CSV table of C-alpha atoms in Angstrom, one decimal:
chain,number,residue,atom,x,y,z
A,1,MET,CA,64.6,121.2,106.9
A,2,LYS,CA,63.4,119.3,103.8
A,3,THR,CA,61.2,116.4,104.5
A,4,VAL,CA,59.5,113.6,102.5
A,5,PRO,CA,56.4,115.0,101.0
A,6,GLY,CA,53.0,113.2,100.9
A,7,ARG,CA,51.9,110.2,102.9
A,8,THR,CA,54.5,108.5,105.1
A,9,ASP,CA,52.2,106.1,107.0
A,10,HIS,CA,54.2,102.9,106.3
A,11,VAL,CA,58.0,103.1,106.2
A,12,VAL,CA,60.2,100.2,105.1
A,13,VAL,CA,63.7,100.3,106.7
A,14,VAL,CA,66.3,98.3,104.8
A,15,GLY,CA,68.8,97.0,107.2
A,16,ALA,CA,68.7,96.2,110.9
A,17,GLY,CA,72.1,97.6,111.9
A,18,LEU,CA,72.4,100.4,114.4
A,19,SER,CA,71.3,103.2,112.1
A,20,GLY,CA,68.3,101.2,110.8
A,21,LEU,CA,67.2,100.3,114.3
A,22,ALA,CA,67.6,103.9,115.5
A,23,ALA,CA,65.5,105.1,112.5
A,24,ALA,CA,62.9,102.4,113.2
A,25,LEU,CA,62.5,103.4,116.9
A,26,HIS,CA,62.2,107.1,116.1
A,27,LEU,CA,59.7,106.4,113.3
A,28,LEU,CA,57.6,104.2,115.6
A,29,GLY,CA,57.7,106.9,118.2
A,30,ALA,CA,56.3,109.3,115.7
A,31,GLY,CA,53.4,107.1,114.9
A,32,ARG,CA,54.5,105.4,111.7
A,33,ARG,CA,54.0,101.8,110.8
A,34,VAL,CA,57.5,100.3,110.3
A,35,THR,CA,58.7,97.2,108.5
A,36,VAL,CA,62.4,96.4,108.9
A,37,VAL,CA,63.9,94.1,106.2
A,38,GLU,CA,67.2,92.5,107.0
A,39,ARG,CA,69.2,90.0,104.9
A,40,ASP,CA,70.8,88.3,108.0
A,41,THR,CA,69.0,86.1,110.4
A,42,GLY,CA,69.0,88.7,113.2
A,43,PRO,CA,69.9,92.4,114.0
A,44,GLY,CA,73.2,94.0,114.2
A,45,GLY,CA,74.6,94.7,110.7
A,46,ARG,CA,78.2,95.6,111.3
A,47,ALA,CA,77.6,95.1,115.0
A,48,GLY,CA,76.9,91.4,114.5
A,49,ARG,CA,77.6,88.2,116.4
A,50,VAL,CA,79.2,84.9,115.5
A,51,GLU,CA,79.3,82.0,117.9
A,52,ILE,CA,82.1,79.4,117.6
A,53,SER,CA,82.4,76.5,120.1
A,54,GLY,CA,81.1,78.6,123.0
A,55,TYR,CA,82.9,81.8,122.1
A,56,ARG,CA,80.4,84.7,121.4
A,57,ILE,CA,82.2,87.0,119.2
A,58,ASP,CA,81.3,90.6,118.4
A,59,THR,CA,82.1,91.1,114.7
A,60,GLY,CA,82.0,94.9,114.7
A,61,PRO,CA,82.6,97.8,117.0
A,62,THR,CA,83.9,97.1,120.5
A,63,VAL,CA,83.8,100.6,122.0
A,64,LEU,CA,80.6,102.2,123.2
A,65,THR,CA,80.6,106.0,123.9
A,66,MET,CA,77.8,108.5,124.2
A,67,PRO,CA,75.1,105.9,125.3
A,68,HIS,CA,72.6,108.7,125.7
A,69,LEU,CA,72.3,108.8,121.9
A,70,ALA,CA,71.1,105.2,122.0
A,71,ASP,CA,68.8,106.0,124.9
A,72,GLU,CA,67.2,108.7,122.7
A,73,ALA,CA,66.1,106.0,120.3
A,74,PHE,CA,64.6,103.9,123.1
A,75,ALA,CA,62.9,106.9,124.7
A,76,ALA,CA,61.2,107.6,121.4
A,77,VAL,CA,59.0,104.6,122.1
A,78,GLY,CA,58.7,105.2,125.8
A,79,ASP,CA,61.4,102.6,126.6
A,80,SER,CA,64.9,103.1,128.0
A,81,LEU,CA,68.4,101.8,127.5
A,82,HIS,CA,68.9,100.9,131.1
A,83,ARG,CA,65.8,98.6,131.1
A,84,ARG,CA,67.2,96.7,128.2
A,85,VAL,CA,71.0,96.7,128.6
A,86,GLU,CA,73.3,96.6,131.6
A,87,LEU,CA,76.2,99.0,130.9
A,88,ILE,CA,79.5,98.8,132.7
A,89,PRO,CA,81.6,101.9,132.8
A,90,LEU,CA,85.2,101.1,132.0
A,91,HIS,CA,88.0,102.3,134.3
A,92,PRO,CA,90.4,102.8,132.6
A,93,ALA,CA,88.7,103.5,129.3
A,94,TYR,CA,91.9,102.4,127.6
A,95,ARG,CA,95.4,101.3,128.5
A,96,ALA,CA,98.1,102.6,126.2
A,97,ARG,CA,101.3,100.7,125.9
A,98,PHE,CA,104.3,102.2,124.0
A,99,ALA,CA,107.3,100.8,122.2
A,100,ASP,CA,109.6,102.2,124.9
A,101,GLY,CA,107.9,99.9,127.5
A,102,SER,CA,106.0,102.8,129.2
A,103,ARG,CA,102.3,102.5,130.0
A,104,LEU,CA,99.5,105.0,130.5
A,105,ASP,CA,96.0,104.3,131.8
A,106,VAL,CA,93.4,106.6,130.1
A,107,HIS,CA,90.7,107.7,132.6
A,108,THR,CA,87.7,109.7,131.6
A,109,ASP,CA,87.5,111.2,135.1
A,110,GLY,CA,89.4,114.5,135.0
A,111,ASP,CA,91.1,114.2,138.3
A,112,ALA,CA,92.2,110.6,137.8
A,113,MET,CA,93.6,111.4,134.4
A,114,GLU,CA,95.4,114.4,135.5
A,115,ALA,CA,97.1,112.4,138.3
A,116,GLU,CA,98.0,109.7,135.8
A,117,VAL,CA,99.5,112.2,133.3
A,118,ARG,CA,101.5,113.7,136.2
A,119,ARG,CA,102.9,110.3,137.1
A,120,PHE,CA,103.6,109.5,133.5
A,121,ALA,CA,105.0,112.7,132.2
A,122,GLY,CA,105.2,115.3,134.9
A,123,ALA,CA,103.4,118.4,136.2
A,124,THR,CA,103.7,120.5,133.1
A,125,GLU,CA,102.0,117.9,130.9
A,126,ALA,CA,99.4,117.3,133.6
A,127,ALA,CA,98.5,121.1,133.5
A,128,GLY,CA,98.4,120.9,129.7
A,129,TYR,CA,96.1,118.0,129.9
A,130,ARG,CA,93.6,120.0,132.0
A,131,ARG,CA,93.7,122.8,129.4
A,132,MET,CA,93.2,120.4,126.6
A,133,ARG,CA,90.3,118.8,128.4
A,134,THR,CA,88.5,122.2,128.6
A,135,TRP,CA,89.2,122.7,124.9
A,136,LEU,CA,87.8,119.3,124.0
A,137,GLU,CA,84.6,120.1,126.0
A,138,ARG,CA,84.2,123.4,124.3
A,139,LEU,CA,84.8,121.9,120.9
A,140,TYR,CA,82.1,119.3,121.5
A,141,GLN,CA,79.6,122.0,122.7
A,142,ALA,CA,80.3,124.0,119.5
A,143,GLN,CA,79.8,121.1,117.2
A,144,MET,CA,77.3,118.6,118.4
A,145,HIS,CA,73.9,120.2,117.8
A,146,ARG,CA,74.9,122.5,114.9
A,147,PHE,CA,77.3,120.4,112.9
A,148,ILE,CA,76.8,116.7,113.9
A,149,ASP,CA,73.2,116.2,115.1
A,150,THR,CA,71.6,118.1,112.2
A,151,ASN,CA,70.2,117.6,108.7
A,152,PHE,CA,72.0,119.7,106.1
A,153,ASP,CA,70.1,121.0,103.1
A,154,SER,CA,72.8,123.5,102.0
A,155,PRO,CA,76.3,124.5,102.9
A,156,PHE,CA,74.9,127.9,103.8
A,157,GLN,CA,73.6,126.3,107.0
A,158,LEU,CA,77.2,126.5,108.2
A,159,LEU,CA,76.8,130.3,108.4
A,160,HIS,CA,75.9,130.4,112.0
A,161,PRO,CA,77.6,131.9,115.2
A,162,ASP,CA,78.7,128.4,116.1
A,163,LEU,CA,80.9,128.4,113.1
A,164,ALA,CA,82.7,131.4,114.4
A,165,ARG,CA,83.0,129.7,117.8
A,166,LEU,CA,84.5,126.6,116.2
A,167,ALA,CA,86.9,128.7,114.2
A,168,ALA,CA,88.0,130.6,117.3
A,169,LEU,CA,88.7,127.2,119.0
A,170,GLY,CA,91.0,126.3,116.2
A,171,GLY,CA,88.6,123.7,114.8
A,172,PHE,CA,89.7,124.4,111.2
A,173,GLY,CA,93.4,124.0,111.9
A,174,ARG,CA,95.2,120.7,111.8
A,175,LEU,CA,94.6,118.2,114.6
A,176,ASP,CA,98.2,117.3,115.5
A,177,PRO,CA,99.4,120.9,116.0
A,178,GLN,CA,96.4,121.8,118.0
A,179,ILE,CA,96.9,118.9,120.4
A,180,GLY,CA,100.6,120.0,120.5
A,181,ARG,CA,99.5,123.3,121.9
A,182,PHE,CA,98.7,121.5,125.1
A,183,LEU,CA,100.9,118.4,125.2
A,184,SER,CA,104.6,118.1,124.2
A,185,ASP,CA,105.1,114.5,125.1
A,186,PRO,CA,104.7,112.6,121.8
A,187,ARG,CA,103.2,109.6,123.6
A,188,LEU,CA,100.4,111.7,125.1
A,189,ARG,CA,99.8,113.4,121.7
A,190,ARG,CA,99.2,110.0,120.2
A,191,VAL,CA,96.7,109.0,122.8
A,192,PHE,CA,94.6,112.1,122.0
A,193,SER,CA,95.0,112.1,118.2
A,194,PHE,CA,94.9,108.5,117.1
A,195,GLN,CA,91.1,108.8,116.9
A,196,ALA,CA,91.5,110.6,113.6
A,197,LEU,CA,92.0,107.2,112.0
A,198,TYR,CA,88.4,106.5,112.9
A,199,ALA,CA,87.5,109.3,110.5
A,200,GLY,CA,89.9,107.9,107.9
A,201,VAL,CA,92.5,110.8,108.0
A,202,ALA,CA,96.0,111.0,109.4
A,203,PRO,CA,96.2,113.3,112.5
A,204,ALA,CA,98.7,115.6,110.7
A,205,ARG,CA,96.1,116.2,108.0
A,206,ALA,CA,92.8,115.9,109.9
A,207,LEU,CA,90.8,118.9,110.9
A,208,ALA,CA,91.2,119.7,114.6
A,209,ALA,CA,87.4,119.6,114.8
A,210,TYR,CA,87.8,115.8,114.8
A,211,ALA,CA,89.2,116.0,118.2
A,212,VAL,CA,85.6,115.7,119.1
A,213,ILE,CA,86.1,111.9,118.8
A,214,ALA,CA,88.8,112.2,121.4
A,215,TYR,CA,86.3,114.0,123.6
A,216,MET,CA,83.9,111.0,123.2
A,217,ASP,CA,86.6,108.5,124.0
A,218,THR,CA,88.6,110.2,126.7
A,219,VAL,CA,86.2,112.6,128.4
A,220,ALA,CA,82.6,111.5,127.9
A,221,GLY,CA,83.3,108.0,129.0
A,222,VAL,CA,83.5,104.4,127.6
A,223,TRP,CA,81.0,101.7,128.5
A,224,PHE,CA,80.7,97.9,127.8
A,225,PRO,CA,77.3,96.4,127.4
A,226,LYS,CA,76.9,93.1,129.4
A,227,GLY,CA,76.6,90.5,126.7
A,228,GLY,CA,78.9,92.3,124.4
A,229,MET,CA,78.3,95.1,121.9
A,230,HIS,CA,75.8,93.0,120.1
A,231,ALA,CA,73.5,93.3,123.1
A,232,LEU,CA,72.8,96.9,122.0
A,233,PRO,CA,71.3,96.1,118.5
A,234,ARG,CA,69.5,93.1,120.0
A,235,ALA,CA,67.9,95.3,122.6
A,236,MET,CA,67.0,97.9,120.1
A,237,ALA,CA,65.3,95.3,117.9
A,238,ASP,CA,63.4,93.9,120.9
A,239,ALA,CA,62.2,97.4,121.8
A,240,ALA,CA,61.1,98.1,118.2
A,241,ALA,CA,59.2,94.8,118.0
A,242,ASP,CA,57.5,95.6,121.3
A,243,ALA,CA,56.5,99.0,119.9
A,244,GLY,CA,54.8,97.4,117.0
A,245,GLY,CA,57.7,97.2,114.4
A,246,ARG,CA,57.6,94.3,112.0
A,247,PHE,CA,60.8,92.5,111.2
A,248,ARG,CA,61.5,90.4,108.1
A,249,TRP,CA,64.7,88.4,108.7
A,250,SER,CA,66.7,86.5,106.1
A,251,SER,CA,65.1,88.8,103.5
A,252,GLU,CA,67.3,90.5,100.9
A,253,VAL,CA,66.0,93.4,99.0
A,254,SER,CA,66.5,93.0,95.3
A,255,ALA,CA,64.7,96.0,93.8
A,256,LEU,CA,62.8,99.2,94.5
A,257,GLU,CA,59.6,99.7,92.5
A,258,ARG,CA,59.4,103.3,91.4
A,259,SER,CA,56.5,105.3,90.0
A,260,ALA,CA,56.2,109.1,89.5
A,261,GLY,CA,59.4,109.8,91.6
A,262,ARG,CA,58.4,107.7,94.5
A,263,VAL,CA,59.1,104.2,95.6
A,264,ARG,CA,55.8,102.3,95.8
A,265,ALA,CA,57.1,98.9,97.0
A,266,VAL,CA,60.2,97.1,98.0
A,267,ARG,CA,60.7,93.8,96.2
A,268,LEU,CA,62.5,90.9,98.0
A,269,ALA,CA,64.7,88.3,96.4
A,270,SER,CA,62.0,85.8,97.1
A,271,GLY,CA,59.7,87.8,94.8
A,272,GLU,CA,57.5,89.2,97.5
A,273,ARG,CA,56.5,92.8,97.3
A,274,ILE,CA,56.2,95.1,100.4
A,275,THR,CA,54.2,98.2,99.6
A,276,CYS,CA,55.3,101.4,101.3
A,277,ASP,CA,55.0,105.1,101.6
A,278,ALA,CA,58.7,105.8,102.3
A,279,VAL,CA,62.0,103.9,102.4
A,280,VAL,CA,65.0,104.3,104.6
A,281,LEU,CA,68.1,102.7,103.1
A,282,THR,CA,71.0,101.8,105.4
A,283,PRO,CA,73.3,99.5,103.4
A,284,ASP,CA,76.7,100.8,102.4
A,285,LEU,CA,76.5,103.4,99.6
A,286,PRO,CA,77.3,101.0,96.6
A,287,THR,CA,74.5,98.7,97.6
A,288,ALA,CA,72.1,101.6,98.1
A,289,HIS,CA,73.1,103.1,94.8
A,290,ARG,CA,72.6,99.8,93.0
A,291,LEU,CA,69.0,99.6,94.4
A,292,LEU,CA,68.4,103.2,93.3
A,293,GLY,CA,69.8,102.5,89.9
A,294,ARG,CA,72.4,105.2,89.9
A,295,ALA,CA,75.0,107.0,92.0
A,296,PRO,CA,74.9,110.8,92.5
A,297,ARG,CA,77.4,112.7,90.6
A,298,ARG,CA,80.3,114.2,92.5
A,299,PRO,CA,83.0,116.5,91.2
A,300,VAL,CA,85.6,114.3,92.8
A,301,PRO,CA,85.2,110.5,93.6
A,302,LEU,CA,84.6,109.5,97.2
A,303,ARG,CA,87.8,108.8,99.2
A,304,HIS,CA,87.4,105.8,101.5
A,305,ALA,CA,88.9,105.3,104.9
A,306,PRO,CA,91.6,102.8,105.6
A,307,SER,CA,90.4,99.2,106.4
A,308,ALA,CA,91.3,96.8,109.1
A,309,VAL,CA,92.4,93.2,109.7
A,310,VAL,CA,90.7,91.8,112.8
A,311,LEU,CA,91.8,88.6,114.5
A,312,HIS,CA,89.3,87.1,116.9
A,313,ALA,CA,91.0,84.7,119.2
A,314,GLY,CA,89.5,82.3,121.7
A,315,THR,CA,92.4,81.4,124.1
A,316,ASP,CA,93.0,79.2,127.0
A,317,ARG,CA,94.9,81.9,128.8
A,318,THR,CA,95.2,85.7,129.0
A,319,TRP,CA,97.8,88.3,130.0
A,320,PRO,CA,97.3,90.4,133.1
A,321,GLU,CA,98.9,93.5,131.6
A,322,LEU,CA,95.9,93.8,129.2
A,323,ALA,CA,93.0,96.0,130.1
A,324,HIS,CA,89.5,95.7,128.6
A,325,HIS,CA,90.8,97.9,125.7
A,326,THR,CA,94.6,98.2,125.1
A,327,LEU,CA,96.2,100.4,122.6
A,328,SER,CA,99.6,98.9,121.6
A,329,PHE,CA,101.5,101.6,119.8
A,330,GLY,CA,104.5,100.9,117.6
A,331,ALA,CA,107.5,103.2,117.5
A,332,ALA,CA,106.6,104.6,114.1
A,333,TRP,CA,103.8,107.1,113.8
A,334,GLU,CA,103.8,109.6,110.8
A,335,GLY,CA,105.2,106.8,108.6
A,336,THR,CA,102.4,104.5,109.6
A,337,PHE,CA,99.7,106.9,108.4
A,338,ASP,CA,101.6,107.4,105.1
A,339,GLU,CA,101.5,103.6,104.6
A,340,LEU,CA,97.7,103.4,105.4
A,341,THR,CA,96.5,106.4,103.4
A,342,ARG,CA,99.1,107.1,100.7
A,343,THR,CA,101.5,104.4,99.8
A,344,GLY,CA,99.1,101.5,100.4
A,345,ARG,CA,101.7,99.3,102.2
A,346,LEU,CA,100.9,97.2,105.3
A,347,MET,CA,102.0,98.8,108.5
A,348,SER,CA,105.7,98.1,109.0
A,349,ASP,CA,105.5,99.0,112.7
A,350,PRO,CA,101.8,98.5,113.5
A,351,SER,CA,99.7,100.2,116.2
A,352,LEU,CA,97.0,97.8,117.4
A,353,LEU,CA,93.8,97.8,119.4
A,354,ILE,CA,93.5,94.8,121.6
A,355,THR,CA,90.1,94.2,123.3
A,356,ARG,CA,89.4,91.5,125.9
A,357,PRO,CA,85.6,91.5,126.4
A,358,THR,CA,85.8,88.6,128.8
A,359,THR,CA,87.4,91.1,131.3
A,360,HIS,CA,83.9,92.2,132.2
A,361,ASP,CA,81.8,89.4,130.9
A,362,PRO,CA,83.3,85.9,131.3
A,363,SER,CA,80.2,84.3,129.8
A,364,LEU,CA,81.3,85.4,126.3
A,365,ALA,CA,83.8,82.4,126.4
A,366,PRO,CA,83.6,78.9,127.8
A,367,LYS,CA,84.5,78.6,131.5
A,368,GLY,CA,88.2,79.3,132.1
A,369,ARG,CA,88.7,80.7,128.6
A,370,HIS,CA,89.2,84.2,127.2
A,371,LEU,CA,88.3,86.1,124.1
A,372,HIS,CA,90.6,88.6,122.5
A,373,TYR,CA,89.9,90.9,119.6
A,374,VAL,CA,93.0,92.3,117.7
A,375,LEU,CA,92.4,95.1,115.2
A,376,ALA,CA,95.3,96.1,112.9
A,377,PRO,CA,94.5,99.0,110.5
A,378,CYS,CA,95.5,98.4,106.9
A,379,PRO,CA,95.0,100.2,103.6
A,380,ASN,CA,91.7,99.9,101.8
A,381,THR,CA,91.6,97.9,98.5
A,382,THR,CA,91.8,101.1,96.4
A,383,THR,CA,95.0,102.3,98.0
A,384,GLY,CA,96.6,98.9,98.9
A,385,PRO,CA,96.3,95.2,98.1
A,386,SER,CA,93.2,94.2,96.3
A,387,ALA,CA,90.5,92.0,97.8
A,388,ALA,CA,91.6,89.1,95.7
A,389,THR,CA,95.2,89.5,96.9
A,390,TRP,CA,94.0,89.3,100.5
A,391,ARG,CA,92.9,85.7,99.9
A,392,ASP,CA,96.5,84.6,100.0
A,393,LEU,CA,97.9,87.5,102.0
A,394,GLY,CA,95.5,87.1,104.9
A,395,PRO,CA,96.9,83.9,106.4
A,396,ARG,CA,100.5,85.3,106.1
A,397,TYR,CA,99.5,88.5,107.8
A,398,ARG,CA,97.8,86.6,110.5
A,399,ASP,CA,101.1,84.8,111.3
A,400,SER,CA,103.0,88.1,111.3
A,401,LEU,CA,100.4,89.6,113.6
A,402,CYS,CA,100.7,86.8,116.1
A,403,ALA,CA,104.5,87.1,116.0
A,404,GLU,CA,104.2,90.9,116.6
A,405,LEU,CA,101.9,90.3,119.6
A,406,GLU,CA,104.4,87.9,121.1
A,407,ARG,CA,107.2,90.4,120.6
A,408,ARG,CA,105.2,92.9,122.6
A,409,GLY,CA,104.8,90.7,125.6
A,410,LEU,CA,101.9,88.4,124.9
A,411,ASP,CA,104.0,85.3,125.2
A,412,GLY,CA,102.5,82.1,123.8
A,413,PHE,CA,99.6,84.0,122.1
A,414,GLU,CA,99.5,81.8,119.0
A,415,ALA,CA,99.8,78.6,121.0
A,416,SER,CA,97.0,79.6,123.3
A,417,MET,CA,94.4,80.0,120.5
A,418,GLU,CA,91.7,77.3,120.6
A,419,GLN,CA,89.4,79.0,118.2
A,420,GLU,CA,90.0,81.9,115.8
A,421,LEU,CA,88.3,84.0,113.1
A,422,LEU,CA,90.3,86.2,110.8
A,423,VAL,CA,88.5,89.0,109.0
A,424,THR,CA,90.4,90.9,106.1
A,425,PRO,CA,89.4,93.3,103.4
A,426,VAL,CA,88.3,90.4,101.2
A,427,ASP,CA,85.6,89.7,103.9
A,428,TRP,CA,84.5,93.3,104.1
A,429,THR,CA,84.3,93.4,100.3
A,430,ALA,CA,82.1,90.3,100.3
A,431,GLN,CA,79.8,92.1,102.7
A,432,GLY,CA,79.3,94.9,100.2
A,433,HIS,CA,81.6,97.5,101.7
A,434,ALA,CA,83.2,99.8,99.2
A,435,ALA,CA,87.0,99.7,98.9
A,436,GLY,CA,87.0,96.7,101.3
A,437,THR,CA,86.6,98.9,104.4
A,438,PRO,CA,83.9,98.8,107.1
A,439,PHE,CA,84.7,102.5,107.8
A,440,SER,CA,83.1,103.9,104.6
A,441,ALA,CA,83.9,107.3,103.2
A,442,ALA,CA,86.8,109.2,104.9
A,443,HIS,CA,86.1,112.4,106.7
A,444,THR,CA,88.0,114.7,104.5
A,445,PHE,CA,86.8,118.4,104.5
A,446,ALA,CA,85.1,117.7,101.2
A,447,GLN,CA,83.3,114.7,102.7
A,448,THR,CA,82.2,116.3,106.0
A,449,GLY,CA,79.0,118.0,107.1
A,450,PRO,CA,77.0,119.4,104.1
A,451,PHE,CA,79.6,118.0,101.7
A,452,ARG,CA,79.1,114.4,102.8
A,453,PRO,CA,76.7,112.3,100.7
A,454,ARG,CA,73.2,113.7,101.6
A,455,ASN,CA,70.6,111.5,103.3
A,456,LEU,CA,68.0,112.8,100.8
A,457,VAL,CA,68.1,111.1,97.4
A,458,ARG,CA,67.7,113.4,94.4
A,459,GLY,CA,65.1,112.1,92.0
A,460,TYR,CA,63.3,110.1,94.7
A,461,ASP,CA,60.7,112.0,96.8
A,462,ASN,CA,60.4,109.3,99.5
A,463,VAL,CA,63.8,107.7,99.9
A,464,VAL,CA,66.2,108.6,102.8
A,465,LEU,CA,69.7,107.2,103.6
A,466,ALA,CA,71.1,106.3,107.0
A,467,GLY,CA,74.4,104.8,108.1
A,468,CYS,CA,78.1,105.7,108.2
A,469,GLY,CA,78.3,106.7,104.5
A,470,THR,CA,75.9,109.6,104.9
A,471,THR,CA,75.3,112.3,107.5
A,472,PRO,CA,76.9,112.7,110.0
A,473,GLY,CA,79.5,109.9,109.5
A,474,VAL,CA,81.4,106.9,110.9
A,475,GLY,CA,81.3,105.5,114.4
A,476,VAL,CA,78.6,104.2,116.8
A,477,PRO,CA,77.5,107.6,118.1
A,478,THR,CA,77.2,109.2,114.7
A,479,VAL,CA,75.5,106.1,113.1
A,480,LEU,CA,72.8,106.3,115.9
A,481,VAL,CA,72.4,110.0,115.1
A,482,SER,CA,72.1,109.2,111.4
A,483,GLY,CA,69.1,107.0,112.1
A,484,LYS,CA,67.5,109.8,114.0
A,485,LEU,CA,68.1,112.3,111.3
A,486,ALA,CA,66.8,109.9,108.6
A,487,ALA,CA,63.6,109.5,110.7
A,488,ALA,CA,63.3,113.3,111.0
A,489,ARG,CA,63.4,113.6,107.2
A,490,VAL,CA,60.2,111.4,107.2
A,491,THR,CA,58.4,112.8,110.2
A,492,GLY,CA,59.5,116.4,110.4
A,493,LEU,CA,61.2,118.0,113.3
A,494,PRO,CA,61.8,115.6,116.2
A,495,ARG,CA,59.2,115.5,118.9
A,496,ALA,CA,59.7,115.4,122.6
A,497,PRO,CA,60.3,111.7,123.6
A,498,ARG,CA,57.6,109.9,125.5
A,499,VAL,CA,57.9,109.5,129.3
A,500,ARG,CA,60.7,107.1,130.2
A,501,ARG,CA,60.5,104.3,132.6
A,502,GLY,CA,63.6,105.0,134.6
A,503,PRO,CA,66.9,106.9,134.4
A,504,PRO,CA,68.6,107.3,131.0
A,505,VAL,CA,71.6,105.1,131.8
A,506,LEU,CA,72.1,102.7,134.6
A,507,GLU,CA,75.8,102.4,135.4
A,508,ARG,CA,77.3,99.6,137.4
A,509,GLN,CA,80.8,99.9,138.9
A,510,SER,CA,83.3,97.8,137.0
A,511,ARG,CA,84.7,94.7,138.7
């Protein structure tokens, strides 16, 4: 593995999102002095927090899987996730509601899910689920350490027995047909293939290897941090500060001072200079490339994942049919992905993710009130409407989204809203996200593994990238891994973590 040559005593991490915080913790654990520079007033990045009239709104991800990856970062400084954050396992992990009126609770416990599939679709599908679950577990085992949790220096690193194992499991086939080998009910196939959208690819075109995301969602378990998802980056920042990390809040980086192929200092918009031996850049790729003064050449331009419209709604009522996470599928499926990734039209029959964090933490809203997060995928600004178009389109789309929710049984949704926050591609663009999407570069084959933008920067001896635009990719688990991989580029091979003060994850039974 290539590492940063020369001295690396003081590392500046640009950005206090999940990847930057993970990098900071791993660097501190390896004995480096770390300064984290963040343009916002506190930690989080995409996993931020907005407070409106007593509603505490998570502005980014709402689903936490693979918490042991976060615990690795805490353990690097002798801390532990359980000491900092109370995690509530979600049962069910999701509730799926379909256009025909049927409902399926998605359990991560194998026996519970087999029984639910039997109730929903019969014994044959239940047996198919069991076979698919075994396949997902094997797929994860073949990929995690060799293809996800690893720094690539060359495509030749793929030439390993695990590659043959992955091929034998059908990992290089298409996702939808592979899921179809186990499940024939189209509703069940949706539940175990919609995750491809996280990777920015339609299930019919995604590599079956990306079923590993379904493993994380439907087998490994889903948790909710008490206090909301923002509790995780807040706890990581506190742990880093307690370990000696220095934080500069409300400080935007304006330039990198370079000499003889190395960054010697980070210059802030205020004019202040922070000298350093190495830099970890976590902003989205366009911002990182602007600071570096150039973007790396690629034979084909990066393709970006679809974007999303998110409606945060503080309401005076809720609906008992909603679980903590509810997937509301429209009748359309293949056509929906064509709209999102090819034609650039808004979904004519949308599939939606509805999250109600107050299910397990009522303190996130005023007493007697509820918080709902509605995510509607939409084309990015390269494929679909431009950021400027969304200024006028956003309010109209918000109205149609409310009407669609009411058609799907959330009677009186619009009238119930006391506070709301609408986020569209124009807002993602303003935050510096390329193509108006928070999901960065899509995980096409040409943008996966060693073909994804590298975390080492050619022409700079001491600059490393982290975040969803680089290795290994998009999503909370992989972004946490990206921070660890970036730190390893600075420090060398990962060391054994310090002794922990307690079990890796403390689970509490859901209410």
